[in-house]
Short mmCIF file of C-alpha atoms in Angstrom, two decimals:
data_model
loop_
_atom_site.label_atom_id
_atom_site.label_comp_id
_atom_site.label_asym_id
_atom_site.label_seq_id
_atom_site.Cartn_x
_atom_site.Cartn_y
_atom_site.Cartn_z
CA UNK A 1 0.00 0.00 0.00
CA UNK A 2 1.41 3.59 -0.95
CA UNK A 3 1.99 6.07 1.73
CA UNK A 4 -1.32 8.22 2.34
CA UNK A 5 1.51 11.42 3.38
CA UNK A 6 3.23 13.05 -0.21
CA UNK A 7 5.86 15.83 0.22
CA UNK A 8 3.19 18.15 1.68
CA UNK A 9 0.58 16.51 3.88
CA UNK A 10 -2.71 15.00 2.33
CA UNK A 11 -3.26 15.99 -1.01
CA UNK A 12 -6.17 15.01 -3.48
CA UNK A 13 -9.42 15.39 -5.23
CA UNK A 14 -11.91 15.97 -2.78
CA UNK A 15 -14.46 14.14 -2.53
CA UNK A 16 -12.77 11.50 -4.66
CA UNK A 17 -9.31 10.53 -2.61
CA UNK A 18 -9.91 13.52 -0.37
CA UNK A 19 -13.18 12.35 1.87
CA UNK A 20 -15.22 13.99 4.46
CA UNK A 21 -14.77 10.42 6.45
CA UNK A 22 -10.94 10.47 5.66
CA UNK A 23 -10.55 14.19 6.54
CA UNK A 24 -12.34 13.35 10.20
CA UNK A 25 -10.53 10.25 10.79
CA UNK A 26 -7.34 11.79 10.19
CA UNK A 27 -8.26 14.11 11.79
CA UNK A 28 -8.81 11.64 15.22
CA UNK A 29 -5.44 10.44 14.13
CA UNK A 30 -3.56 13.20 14.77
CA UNK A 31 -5.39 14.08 17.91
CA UNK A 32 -3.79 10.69 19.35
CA UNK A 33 0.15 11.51 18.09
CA UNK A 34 0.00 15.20 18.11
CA UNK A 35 -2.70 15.58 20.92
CA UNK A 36 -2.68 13.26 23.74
CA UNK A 37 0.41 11.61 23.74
CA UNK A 38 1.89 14.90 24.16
CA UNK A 39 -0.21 16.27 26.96
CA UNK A 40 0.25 15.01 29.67
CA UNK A 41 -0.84 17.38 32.68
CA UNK A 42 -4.40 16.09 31.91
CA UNK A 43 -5.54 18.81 30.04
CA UNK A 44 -7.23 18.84 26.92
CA UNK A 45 -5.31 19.24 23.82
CA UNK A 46 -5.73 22.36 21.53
CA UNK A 47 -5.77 22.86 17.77
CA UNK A 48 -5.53 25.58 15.37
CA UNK A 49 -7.47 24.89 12.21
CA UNK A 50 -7.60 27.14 9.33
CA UNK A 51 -8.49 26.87 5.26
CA UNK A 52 -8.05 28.45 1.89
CA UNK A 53 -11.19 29.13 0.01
CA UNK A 54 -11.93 26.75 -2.28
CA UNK A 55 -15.68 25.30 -1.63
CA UNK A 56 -14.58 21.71 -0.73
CA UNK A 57 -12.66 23.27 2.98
CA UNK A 58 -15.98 23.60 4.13
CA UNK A 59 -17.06 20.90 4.15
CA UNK A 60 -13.49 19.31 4.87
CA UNK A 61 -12.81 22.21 7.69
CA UNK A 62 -16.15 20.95 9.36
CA UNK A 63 -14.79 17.04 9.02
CA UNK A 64 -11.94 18.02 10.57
CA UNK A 65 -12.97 20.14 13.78
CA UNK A 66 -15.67 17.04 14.25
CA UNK A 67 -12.72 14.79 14.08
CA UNK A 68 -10.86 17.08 16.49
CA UNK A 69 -13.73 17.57 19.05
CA UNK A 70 -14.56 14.32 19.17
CA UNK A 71 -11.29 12.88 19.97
CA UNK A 72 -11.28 15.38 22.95
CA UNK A 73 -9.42 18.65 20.89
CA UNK A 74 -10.33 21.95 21.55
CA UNK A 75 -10.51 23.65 18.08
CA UNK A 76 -10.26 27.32 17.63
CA UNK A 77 -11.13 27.60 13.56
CA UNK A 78 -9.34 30.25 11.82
CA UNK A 79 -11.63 30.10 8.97
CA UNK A 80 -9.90 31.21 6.09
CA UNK A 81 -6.29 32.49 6.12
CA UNK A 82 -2.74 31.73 4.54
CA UNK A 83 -0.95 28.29 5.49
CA UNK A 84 1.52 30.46 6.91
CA UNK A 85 -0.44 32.70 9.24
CA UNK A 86 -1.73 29.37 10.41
CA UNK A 87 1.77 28.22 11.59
CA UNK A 88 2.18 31.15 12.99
CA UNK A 89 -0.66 31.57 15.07
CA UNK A 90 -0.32 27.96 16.59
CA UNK A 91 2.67 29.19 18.08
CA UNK A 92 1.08 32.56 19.30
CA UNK A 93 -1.84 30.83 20.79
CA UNK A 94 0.39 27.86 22.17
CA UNK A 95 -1.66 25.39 20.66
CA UNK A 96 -0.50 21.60 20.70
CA UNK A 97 -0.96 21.45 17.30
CA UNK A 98 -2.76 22.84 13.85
CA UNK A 99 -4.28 21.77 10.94
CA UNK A 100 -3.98 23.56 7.20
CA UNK A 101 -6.80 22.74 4.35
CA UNK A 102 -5.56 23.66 1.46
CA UNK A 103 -3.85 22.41 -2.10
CA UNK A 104 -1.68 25.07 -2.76
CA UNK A 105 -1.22 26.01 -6.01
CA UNK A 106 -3.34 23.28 -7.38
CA UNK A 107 -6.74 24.03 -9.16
CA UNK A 108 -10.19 23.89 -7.12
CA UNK A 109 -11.29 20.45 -7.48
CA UNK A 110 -8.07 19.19 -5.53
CA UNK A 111 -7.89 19.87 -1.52
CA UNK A 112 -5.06 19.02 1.38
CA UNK A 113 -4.70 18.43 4.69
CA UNK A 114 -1.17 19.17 6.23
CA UNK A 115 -0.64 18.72 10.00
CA UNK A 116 1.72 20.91 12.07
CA UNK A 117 3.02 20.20 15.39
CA UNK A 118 3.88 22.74 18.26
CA UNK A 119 5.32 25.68 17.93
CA UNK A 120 4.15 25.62 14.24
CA UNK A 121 6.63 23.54 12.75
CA UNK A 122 5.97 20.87 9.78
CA UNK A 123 6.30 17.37 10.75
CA UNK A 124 9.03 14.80 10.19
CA UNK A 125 8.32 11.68 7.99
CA UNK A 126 8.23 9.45 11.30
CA UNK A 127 5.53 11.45 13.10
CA UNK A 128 3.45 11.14 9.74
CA UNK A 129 3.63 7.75 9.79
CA UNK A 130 2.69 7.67 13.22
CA UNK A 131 -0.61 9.13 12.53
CA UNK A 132 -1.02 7.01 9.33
CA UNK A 133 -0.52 4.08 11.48
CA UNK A 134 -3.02 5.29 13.65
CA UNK A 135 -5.47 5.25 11.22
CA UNK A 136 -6.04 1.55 11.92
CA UNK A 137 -6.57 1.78 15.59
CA UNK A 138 -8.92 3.17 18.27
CA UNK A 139 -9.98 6.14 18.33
CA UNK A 140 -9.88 8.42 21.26
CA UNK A 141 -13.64 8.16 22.66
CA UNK A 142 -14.08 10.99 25.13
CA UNK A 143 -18.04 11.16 27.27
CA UNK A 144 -19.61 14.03 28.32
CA UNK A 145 -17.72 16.80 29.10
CA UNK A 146 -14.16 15.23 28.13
CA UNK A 147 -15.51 15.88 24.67
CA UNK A 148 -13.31 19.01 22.84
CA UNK A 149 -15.16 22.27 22.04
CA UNK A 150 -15.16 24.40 18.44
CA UNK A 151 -14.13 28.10 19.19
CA UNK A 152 -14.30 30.63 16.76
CA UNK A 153 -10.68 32.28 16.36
CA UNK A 154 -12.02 36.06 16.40
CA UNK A 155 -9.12 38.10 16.22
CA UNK A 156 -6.75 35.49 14.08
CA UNK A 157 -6.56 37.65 10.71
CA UNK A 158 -5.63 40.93 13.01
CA UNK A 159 -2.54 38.81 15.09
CA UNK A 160 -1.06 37.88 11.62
CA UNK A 161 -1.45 41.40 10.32
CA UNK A 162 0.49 42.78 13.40
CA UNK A 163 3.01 40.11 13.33
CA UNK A 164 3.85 40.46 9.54
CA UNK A 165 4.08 44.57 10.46
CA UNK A 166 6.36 44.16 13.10
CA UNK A 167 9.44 42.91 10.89
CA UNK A 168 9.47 45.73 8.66
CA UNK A 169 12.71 47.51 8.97
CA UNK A 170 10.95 50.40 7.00
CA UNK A 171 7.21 51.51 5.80
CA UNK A 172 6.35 51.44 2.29
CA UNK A 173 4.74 55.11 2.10
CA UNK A 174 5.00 56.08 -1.53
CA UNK A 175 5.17 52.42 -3.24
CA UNK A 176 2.32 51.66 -5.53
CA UNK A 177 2.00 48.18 -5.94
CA UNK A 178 -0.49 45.25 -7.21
CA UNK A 179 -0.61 42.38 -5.27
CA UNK A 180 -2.23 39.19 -7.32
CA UNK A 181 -3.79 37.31 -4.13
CA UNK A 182 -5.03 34.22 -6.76
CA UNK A 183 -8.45 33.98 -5.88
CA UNK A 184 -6.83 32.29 -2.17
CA UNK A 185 -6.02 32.80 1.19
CA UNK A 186 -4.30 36.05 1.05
CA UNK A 187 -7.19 37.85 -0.11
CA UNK A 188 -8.03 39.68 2.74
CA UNK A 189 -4.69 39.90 4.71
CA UNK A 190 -2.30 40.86 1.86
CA UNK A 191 -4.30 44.21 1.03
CA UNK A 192 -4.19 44.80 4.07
CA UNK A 193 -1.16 44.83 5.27
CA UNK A 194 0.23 46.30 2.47
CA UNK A 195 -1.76 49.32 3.05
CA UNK A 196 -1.22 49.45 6.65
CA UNK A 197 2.42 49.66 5.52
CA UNK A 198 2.06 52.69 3.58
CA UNK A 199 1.73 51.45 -0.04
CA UNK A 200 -0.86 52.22 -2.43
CA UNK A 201 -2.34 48.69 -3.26
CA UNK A 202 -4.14 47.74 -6.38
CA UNK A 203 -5.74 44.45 -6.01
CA UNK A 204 -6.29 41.42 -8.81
CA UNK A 205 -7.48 37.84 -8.08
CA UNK A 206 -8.64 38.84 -4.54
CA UNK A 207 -12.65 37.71 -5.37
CA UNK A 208 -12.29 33.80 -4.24
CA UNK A 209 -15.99 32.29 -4.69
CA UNK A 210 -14.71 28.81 -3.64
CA UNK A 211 -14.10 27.78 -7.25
CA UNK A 212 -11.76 30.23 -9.24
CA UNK A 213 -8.49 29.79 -6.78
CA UNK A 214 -5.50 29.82 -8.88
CA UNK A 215 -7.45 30.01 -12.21
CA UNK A 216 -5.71 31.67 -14.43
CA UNK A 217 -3.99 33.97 -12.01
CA UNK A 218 -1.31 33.87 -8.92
CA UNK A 219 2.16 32.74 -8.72
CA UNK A 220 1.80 30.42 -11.54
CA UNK A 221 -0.17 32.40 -14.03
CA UNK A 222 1.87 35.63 -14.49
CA UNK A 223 0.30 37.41 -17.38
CA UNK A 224 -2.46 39.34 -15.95
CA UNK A 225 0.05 40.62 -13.02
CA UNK A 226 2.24 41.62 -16.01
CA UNK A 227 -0.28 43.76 -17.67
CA UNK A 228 -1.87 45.15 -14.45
CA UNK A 229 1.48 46.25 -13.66
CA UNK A 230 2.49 47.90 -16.49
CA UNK A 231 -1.36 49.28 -17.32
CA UNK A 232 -1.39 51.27 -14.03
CA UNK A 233 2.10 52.40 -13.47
CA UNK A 234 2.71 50.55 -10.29
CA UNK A 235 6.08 50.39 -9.10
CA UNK A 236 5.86 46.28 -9.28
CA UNK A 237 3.78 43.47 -8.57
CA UNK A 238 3.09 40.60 -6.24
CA UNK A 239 1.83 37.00 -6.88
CA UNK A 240 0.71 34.88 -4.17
CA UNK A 241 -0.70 31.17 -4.78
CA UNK A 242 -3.66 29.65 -3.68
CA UNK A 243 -2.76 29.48 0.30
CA UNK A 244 -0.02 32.28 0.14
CA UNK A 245 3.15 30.35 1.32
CA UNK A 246 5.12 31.94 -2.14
CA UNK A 247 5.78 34.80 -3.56
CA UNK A 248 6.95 35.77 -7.31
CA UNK A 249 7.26 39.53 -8.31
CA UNK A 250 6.73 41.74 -11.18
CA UNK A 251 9.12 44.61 -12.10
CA UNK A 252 8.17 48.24 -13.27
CA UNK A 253 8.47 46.93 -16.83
CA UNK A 254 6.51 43.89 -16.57
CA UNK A 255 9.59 41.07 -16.32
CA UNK A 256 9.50 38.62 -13.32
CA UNK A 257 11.22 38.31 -10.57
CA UNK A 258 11.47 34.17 -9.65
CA UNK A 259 12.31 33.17 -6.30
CA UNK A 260 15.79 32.94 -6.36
CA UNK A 261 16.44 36.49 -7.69
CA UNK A 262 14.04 37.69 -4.57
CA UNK A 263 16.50 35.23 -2.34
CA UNK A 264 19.33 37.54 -3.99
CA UNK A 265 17.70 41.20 -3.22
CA UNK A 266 17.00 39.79 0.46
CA UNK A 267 20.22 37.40 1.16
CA UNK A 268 22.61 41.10 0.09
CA UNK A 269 20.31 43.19 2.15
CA UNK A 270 20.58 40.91 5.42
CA UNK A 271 24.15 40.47 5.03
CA UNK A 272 24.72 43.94 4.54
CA UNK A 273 22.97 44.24 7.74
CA UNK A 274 25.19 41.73 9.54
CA UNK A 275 22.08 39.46 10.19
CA UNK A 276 22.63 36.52 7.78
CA UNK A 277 23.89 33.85 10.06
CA UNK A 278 27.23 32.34 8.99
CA UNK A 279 26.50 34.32 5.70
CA UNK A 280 24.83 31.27 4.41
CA UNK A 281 22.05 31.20 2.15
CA UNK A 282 19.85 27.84 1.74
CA UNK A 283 18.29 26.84 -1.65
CA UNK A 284 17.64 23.81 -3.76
CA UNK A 285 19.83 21.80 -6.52
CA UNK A 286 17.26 23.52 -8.80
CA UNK A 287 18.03 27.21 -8.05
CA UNK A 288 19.66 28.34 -11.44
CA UNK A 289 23.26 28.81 -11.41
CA UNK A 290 23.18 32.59 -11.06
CA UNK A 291 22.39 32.72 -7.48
CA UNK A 292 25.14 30.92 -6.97
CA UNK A 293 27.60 32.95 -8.49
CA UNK A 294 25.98 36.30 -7.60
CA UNK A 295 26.17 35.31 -3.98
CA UNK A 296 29.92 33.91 -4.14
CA UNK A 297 30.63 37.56 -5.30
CA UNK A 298 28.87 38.88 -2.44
CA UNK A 299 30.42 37.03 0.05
CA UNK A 300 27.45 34.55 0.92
CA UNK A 301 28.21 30.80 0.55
CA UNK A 302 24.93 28.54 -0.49
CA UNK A 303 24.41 25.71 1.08
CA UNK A 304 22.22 23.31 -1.43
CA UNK A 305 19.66 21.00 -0.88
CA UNK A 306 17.37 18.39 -2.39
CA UNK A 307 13.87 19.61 -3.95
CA UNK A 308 11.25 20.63 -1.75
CA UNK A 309 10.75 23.07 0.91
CA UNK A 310 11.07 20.33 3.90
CA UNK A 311 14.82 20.40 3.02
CA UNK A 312 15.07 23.37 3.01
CA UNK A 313 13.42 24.12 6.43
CA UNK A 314 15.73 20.86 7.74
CA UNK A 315 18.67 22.36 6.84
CA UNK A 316 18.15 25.53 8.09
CA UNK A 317 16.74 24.42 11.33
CA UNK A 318 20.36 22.19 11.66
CA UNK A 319 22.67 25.28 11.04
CA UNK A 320 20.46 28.06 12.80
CA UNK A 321 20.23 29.85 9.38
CA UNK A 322 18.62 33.28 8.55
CA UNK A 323 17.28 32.64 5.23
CA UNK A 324 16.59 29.75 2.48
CA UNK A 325 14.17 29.46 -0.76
CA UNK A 326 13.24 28.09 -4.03
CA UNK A 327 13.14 29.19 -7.55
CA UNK A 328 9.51 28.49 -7.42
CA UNK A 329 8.68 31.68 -4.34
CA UNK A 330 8.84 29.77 -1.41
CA UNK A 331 10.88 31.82 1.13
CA UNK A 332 11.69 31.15 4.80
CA UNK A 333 12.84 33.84 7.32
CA UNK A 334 14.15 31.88 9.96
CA UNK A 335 13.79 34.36 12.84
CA UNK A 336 9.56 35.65 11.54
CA UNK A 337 8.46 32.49 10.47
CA UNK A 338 8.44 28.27 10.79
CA UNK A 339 7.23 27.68 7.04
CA UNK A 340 6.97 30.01 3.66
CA UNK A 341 5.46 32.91 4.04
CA UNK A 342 4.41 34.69 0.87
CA UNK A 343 3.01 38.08 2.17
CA UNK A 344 6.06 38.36 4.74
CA UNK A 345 8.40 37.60 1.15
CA UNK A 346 6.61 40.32 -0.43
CA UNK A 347 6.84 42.83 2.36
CA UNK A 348 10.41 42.59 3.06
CA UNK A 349 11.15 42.63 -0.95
CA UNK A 350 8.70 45.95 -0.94
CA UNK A 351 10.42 47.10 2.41
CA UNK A 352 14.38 46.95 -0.12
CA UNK A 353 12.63 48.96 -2.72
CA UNK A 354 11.40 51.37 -0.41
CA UNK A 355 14.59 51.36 2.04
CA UNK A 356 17.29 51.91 -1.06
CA UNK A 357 15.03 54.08 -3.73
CA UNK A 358 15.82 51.59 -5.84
CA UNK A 359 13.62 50.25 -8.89
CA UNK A 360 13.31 46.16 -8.50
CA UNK A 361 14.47 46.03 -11.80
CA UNK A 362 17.73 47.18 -10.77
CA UNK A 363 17.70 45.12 -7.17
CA UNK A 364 16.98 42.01 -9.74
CA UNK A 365 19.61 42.68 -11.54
CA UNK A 366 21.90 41.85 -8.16
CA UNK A 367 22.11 37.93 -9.69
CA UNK A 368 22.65 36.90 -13.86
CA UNK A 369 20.10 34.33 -14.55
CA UNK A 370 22.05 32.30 -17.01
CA UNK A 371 19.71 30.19 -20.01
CA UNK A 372 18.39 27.55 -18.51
CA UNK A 373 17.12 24.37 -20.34
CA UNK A 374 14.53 21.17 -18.54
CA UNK A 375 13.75 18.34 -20.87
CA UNK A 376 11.32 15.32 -19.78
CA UNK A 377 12.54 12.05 -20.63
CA UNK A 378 9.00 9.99 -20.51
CA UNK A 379 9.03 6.21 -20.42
CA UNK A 380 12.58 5.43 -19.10
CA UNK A 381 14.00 3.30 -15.81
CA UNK A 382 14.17 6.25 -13.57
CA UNK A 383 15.93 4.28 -10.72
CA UNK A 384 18.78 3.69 -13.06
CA UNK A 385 19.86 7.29 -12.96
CA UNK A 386 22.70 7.59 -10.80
CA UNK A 387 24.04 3.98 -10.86
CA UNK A 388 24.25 3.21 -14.69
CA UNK A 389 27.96 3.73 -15.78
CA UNK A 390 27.74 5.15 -19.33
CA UNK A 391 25.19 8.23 -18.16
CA UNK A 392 27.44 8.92 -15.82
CA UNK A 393 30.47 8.85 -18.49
CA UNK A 394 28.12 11.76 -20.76
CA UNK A 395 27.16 13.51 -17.70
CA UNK A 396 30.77 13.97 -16.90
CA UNK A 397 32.04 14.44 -20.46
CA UNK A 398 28.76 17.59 -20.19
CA UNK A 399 30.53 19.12 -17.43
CA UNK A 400 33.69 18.93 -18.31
CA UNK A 401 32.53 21.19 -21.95
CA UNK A 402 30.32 23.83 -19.71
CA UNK A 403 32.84 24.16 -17.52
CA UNK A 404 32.13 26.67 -13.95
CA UNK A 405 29.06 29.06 -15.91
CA UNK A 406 27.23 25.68 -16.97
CA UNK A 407 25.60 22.99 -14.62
CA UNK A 408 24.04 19.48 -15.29
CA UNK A 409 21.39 17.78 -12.96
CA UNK A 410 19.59 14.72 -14.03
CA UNK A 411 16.78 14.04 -11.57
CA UNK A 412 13.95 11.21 -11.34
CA UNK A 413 10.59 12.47 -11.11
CA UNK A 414 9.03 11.49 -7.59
CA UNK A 415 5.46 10.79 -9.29
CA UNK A 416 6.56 10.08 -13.06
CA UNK A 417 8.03 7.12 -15.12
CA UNK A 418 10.17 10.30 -15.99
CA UNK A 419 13.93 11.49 -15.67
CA UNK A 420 14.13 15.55 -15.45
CA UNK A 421 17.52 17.00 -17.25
CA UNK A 422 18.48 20.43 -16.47
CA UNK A 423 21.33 21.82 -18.70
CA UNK A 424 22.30 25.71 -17.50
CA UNK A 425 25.03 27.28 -19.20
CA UNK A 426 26.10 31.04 -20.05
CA UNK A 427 24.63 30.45 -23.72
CA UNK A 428 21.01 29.49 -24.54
CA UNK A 429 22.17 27.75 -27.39
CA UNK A 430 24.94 25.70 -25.56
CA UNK A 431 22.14 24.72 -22.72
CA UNK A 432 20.17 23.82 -25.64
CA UNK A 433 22.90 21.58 -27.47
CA UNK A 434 23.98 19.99 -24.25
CA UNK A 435 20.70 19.07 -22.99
CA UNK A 436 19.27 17.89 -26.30
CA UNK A 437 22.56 15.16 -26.20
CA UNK A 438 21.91 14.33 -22.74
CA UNK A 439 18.27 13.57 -23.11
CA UNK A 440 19.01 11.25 -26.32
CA UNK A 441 22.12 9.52 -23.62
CA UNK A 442 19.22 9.14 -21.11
CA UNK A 443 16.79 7.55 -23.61
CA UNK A 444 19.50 4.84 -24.94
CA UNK A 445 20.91 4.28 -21.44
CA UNK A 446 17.59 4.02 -19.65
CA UNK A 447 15.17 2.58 -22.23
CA UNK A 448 12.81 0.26 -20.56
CA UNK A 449 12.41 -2.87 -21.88
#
């Protein structure tokens, strides 16, 4: 049987792998591992719960605080906020524990649920399994008034607002900017706190009706962003995804700003500060090349990882670091938050703009992107990758010809009969050559039979 936990928590089509009786009985799960073997001073247990706004959390949300309250959990709902305002506010409140409905950047039919433990911090593969395990056994059974009781969170929006506001080192007065909240989470908050910061805030995608989150706008659809920017003359643009734990940006002229040339802007600014610990920044195999050099030049060392922000947060949490990322917008601030935090990103990005007078444009331009090239090989032995001898031969003979401005990384898909390559090199058409050879080496070499 495959493991009900992927990278992220619980993560489905509602109603189809994603049940109301799955999303309760995990829910009772969790109140045994996170809950009441970790209480022990005979008190209840408490939760945080909290949702994006796609139509399926409410009927998931109410699964869940059942589950909760029955299992003798006292709930305070959030209702509908960012994953990481929830993180955050289980650690305010001193909760034993939270719960997050929401599937990201996915489209509205799919839903999630991802469990965090105290303090707000994402769980380890073992404690997952612990509660998956627990799915086959007894539920806690609580009588009378052992049962838990469903609170709503009142004031859980305003706490997040004031904690995002106190860690700007500067206001925003002056800054007009569009912030693209994707039809999610961040629809209320972002605005908000933007505004409360000084800026001048045009708003796009912030109308969720439960069914358009992340259609056709947010972090992974760009264009309208683009245009809005440009159309009104705002300084620049933020994108947020369906439950607001990333953040891409927009420039004056309409070009993007991934994640790892944000990581660039904010890594220079808190080591010019003297706050970046060790002067380390953390970020994934897949962060282009650029970053890399950029922040050699500025005296930061990166310290890589494997794909996924769980590595990220791992490896940060095991050297005490300031600040680590992905291309993709996920950035974590060690010392405001336990998990990515997409409006916090786009404050502190909007705080350097304000702080130097600087266009983002020009910020971006404190990292080179160099070309980079990703080719799907479908249908080949994926597990083969690293072991078979003559890949490894044209992998080697690819470095060797891109020399320190190129990079090769061959990487098996998690979900796909597939084998990723990623050729970056300081020419388009040398990233293209390369990685056109080393897809034909992978589909001789790994051919299955």
């Amino acid at each position: 049987m495959s493991r009900l936990f992927g990278t992220d928590g619980v993560r489905g089509l509602a109603n189809g792998l994603l049940t109301a009786e799955l999303a309760l009985e995990l829910a009772q799960a969790a109140a045994a591992v996170l809950g009441h073997q970790n209480v022990t001073d005979g008190r209840r247990p408490t939760a945080v719960i909290a949702r994006d706004p796609r139509a399926s959390g409410e009927f998931l949300g109410a699964a869940v605080g059942a589950g909760l309250a029955s299992a003798g959990v006292d709930v305070y709902d959030a209702g509908v906020l960012p994953t990481p305002a929830a993180a955050y506010l289980i650690a305010d409140l001193k909760a034993d524990f939270g719960v997050m409905i929401s599937a990201s950047h996915n489209a509205a039919p799919d839903n999630g649920i991802k469990f965090f433990a105290r303090g707000g911090q994402k769980l380890d593969d073992a404690v997952e399994d612990a509660i998956e395990a627990q799915l086959s056994k007894e539920k806690p059974r609580p009588l009378g008034g052992d049962v838990g009781r469903i609170s709503r969170f009142a004031d859980a929006e305003d706490r997040y607002i004031v904690h995002l506001l106190s860690t700007m080192p500067s206001r925003l007065d002056g800054l007009r900017v569009v912030i693209d909240c994707a039809h999610g989470a961040a629809s209320g908050c972002s605005p908000q706190v933007f505004k409360d910061a000084g800026a001048e805030v045009l708003v796009i995608g912030g109308e969720p009706d439960g069914l358009n989150i992340n259609d056709e706008v947010g972090s992974t659809h760009l264009d309208q962003l683009q245009k809005a920017v440009v159309g009104h003359g705002a300084d620049f643009g933020i994108a947020h995804d369906g439950d607001a734990d990333r953040c891409l940006a927009v420039d004056h002229l309409g070009n993007e700003v991934d994640g790892d040339q944000i990581m660039a802007i904010l890594a220079v600014a808190l080591h010019d500060a003297g706050t970046l610990k060790d002067e380390v920044l953390v970020a994934t195999v897949m962060s282009n090349l650029g970053l890399k050099l950029a922040m050699s030049d500025a005296g930061i060392r990166v310290e890589e990882t494997a794909v996924g922000d769980r590595y990220v947060l791992e490896a940060m949490r095991k050297g005490g670091y300031s600040l680590g990322g992905e291309q993709s917008g996920h950035l974590i601030f060690n010392e405001y938050a336990t998990t990515g935090d997409g409006v916090l990103t786009g404050l502190q990005l909007a705080a350097q703009v304000a702080a130097t007078g600087k266009p983002l444009a020009e910020l971006a331009q404190r990292m080179t992107k160099l070309p980079q090239v990703l080719i799907n090989v479908t249908d080949v032995d994926k597990t083969r990758v690293s072991s078979h001898d003559g890949l490894r031969d044209v992998v080697q003979a690819a470095e060797e010809q891109l020399g320190a401005t190129g990079r090769v990384l061959l990487r098996p898909s998690g979900t796909e009969p597939l084998v990723r390559v990623m050729v970056e090199a300081a020419e388009l058409s040398t990233a293209e050559s390369v990685a056109n050879d080393l897809a034909s080496a992978v589909q001789t070499h790994l051919a299955l039979a």
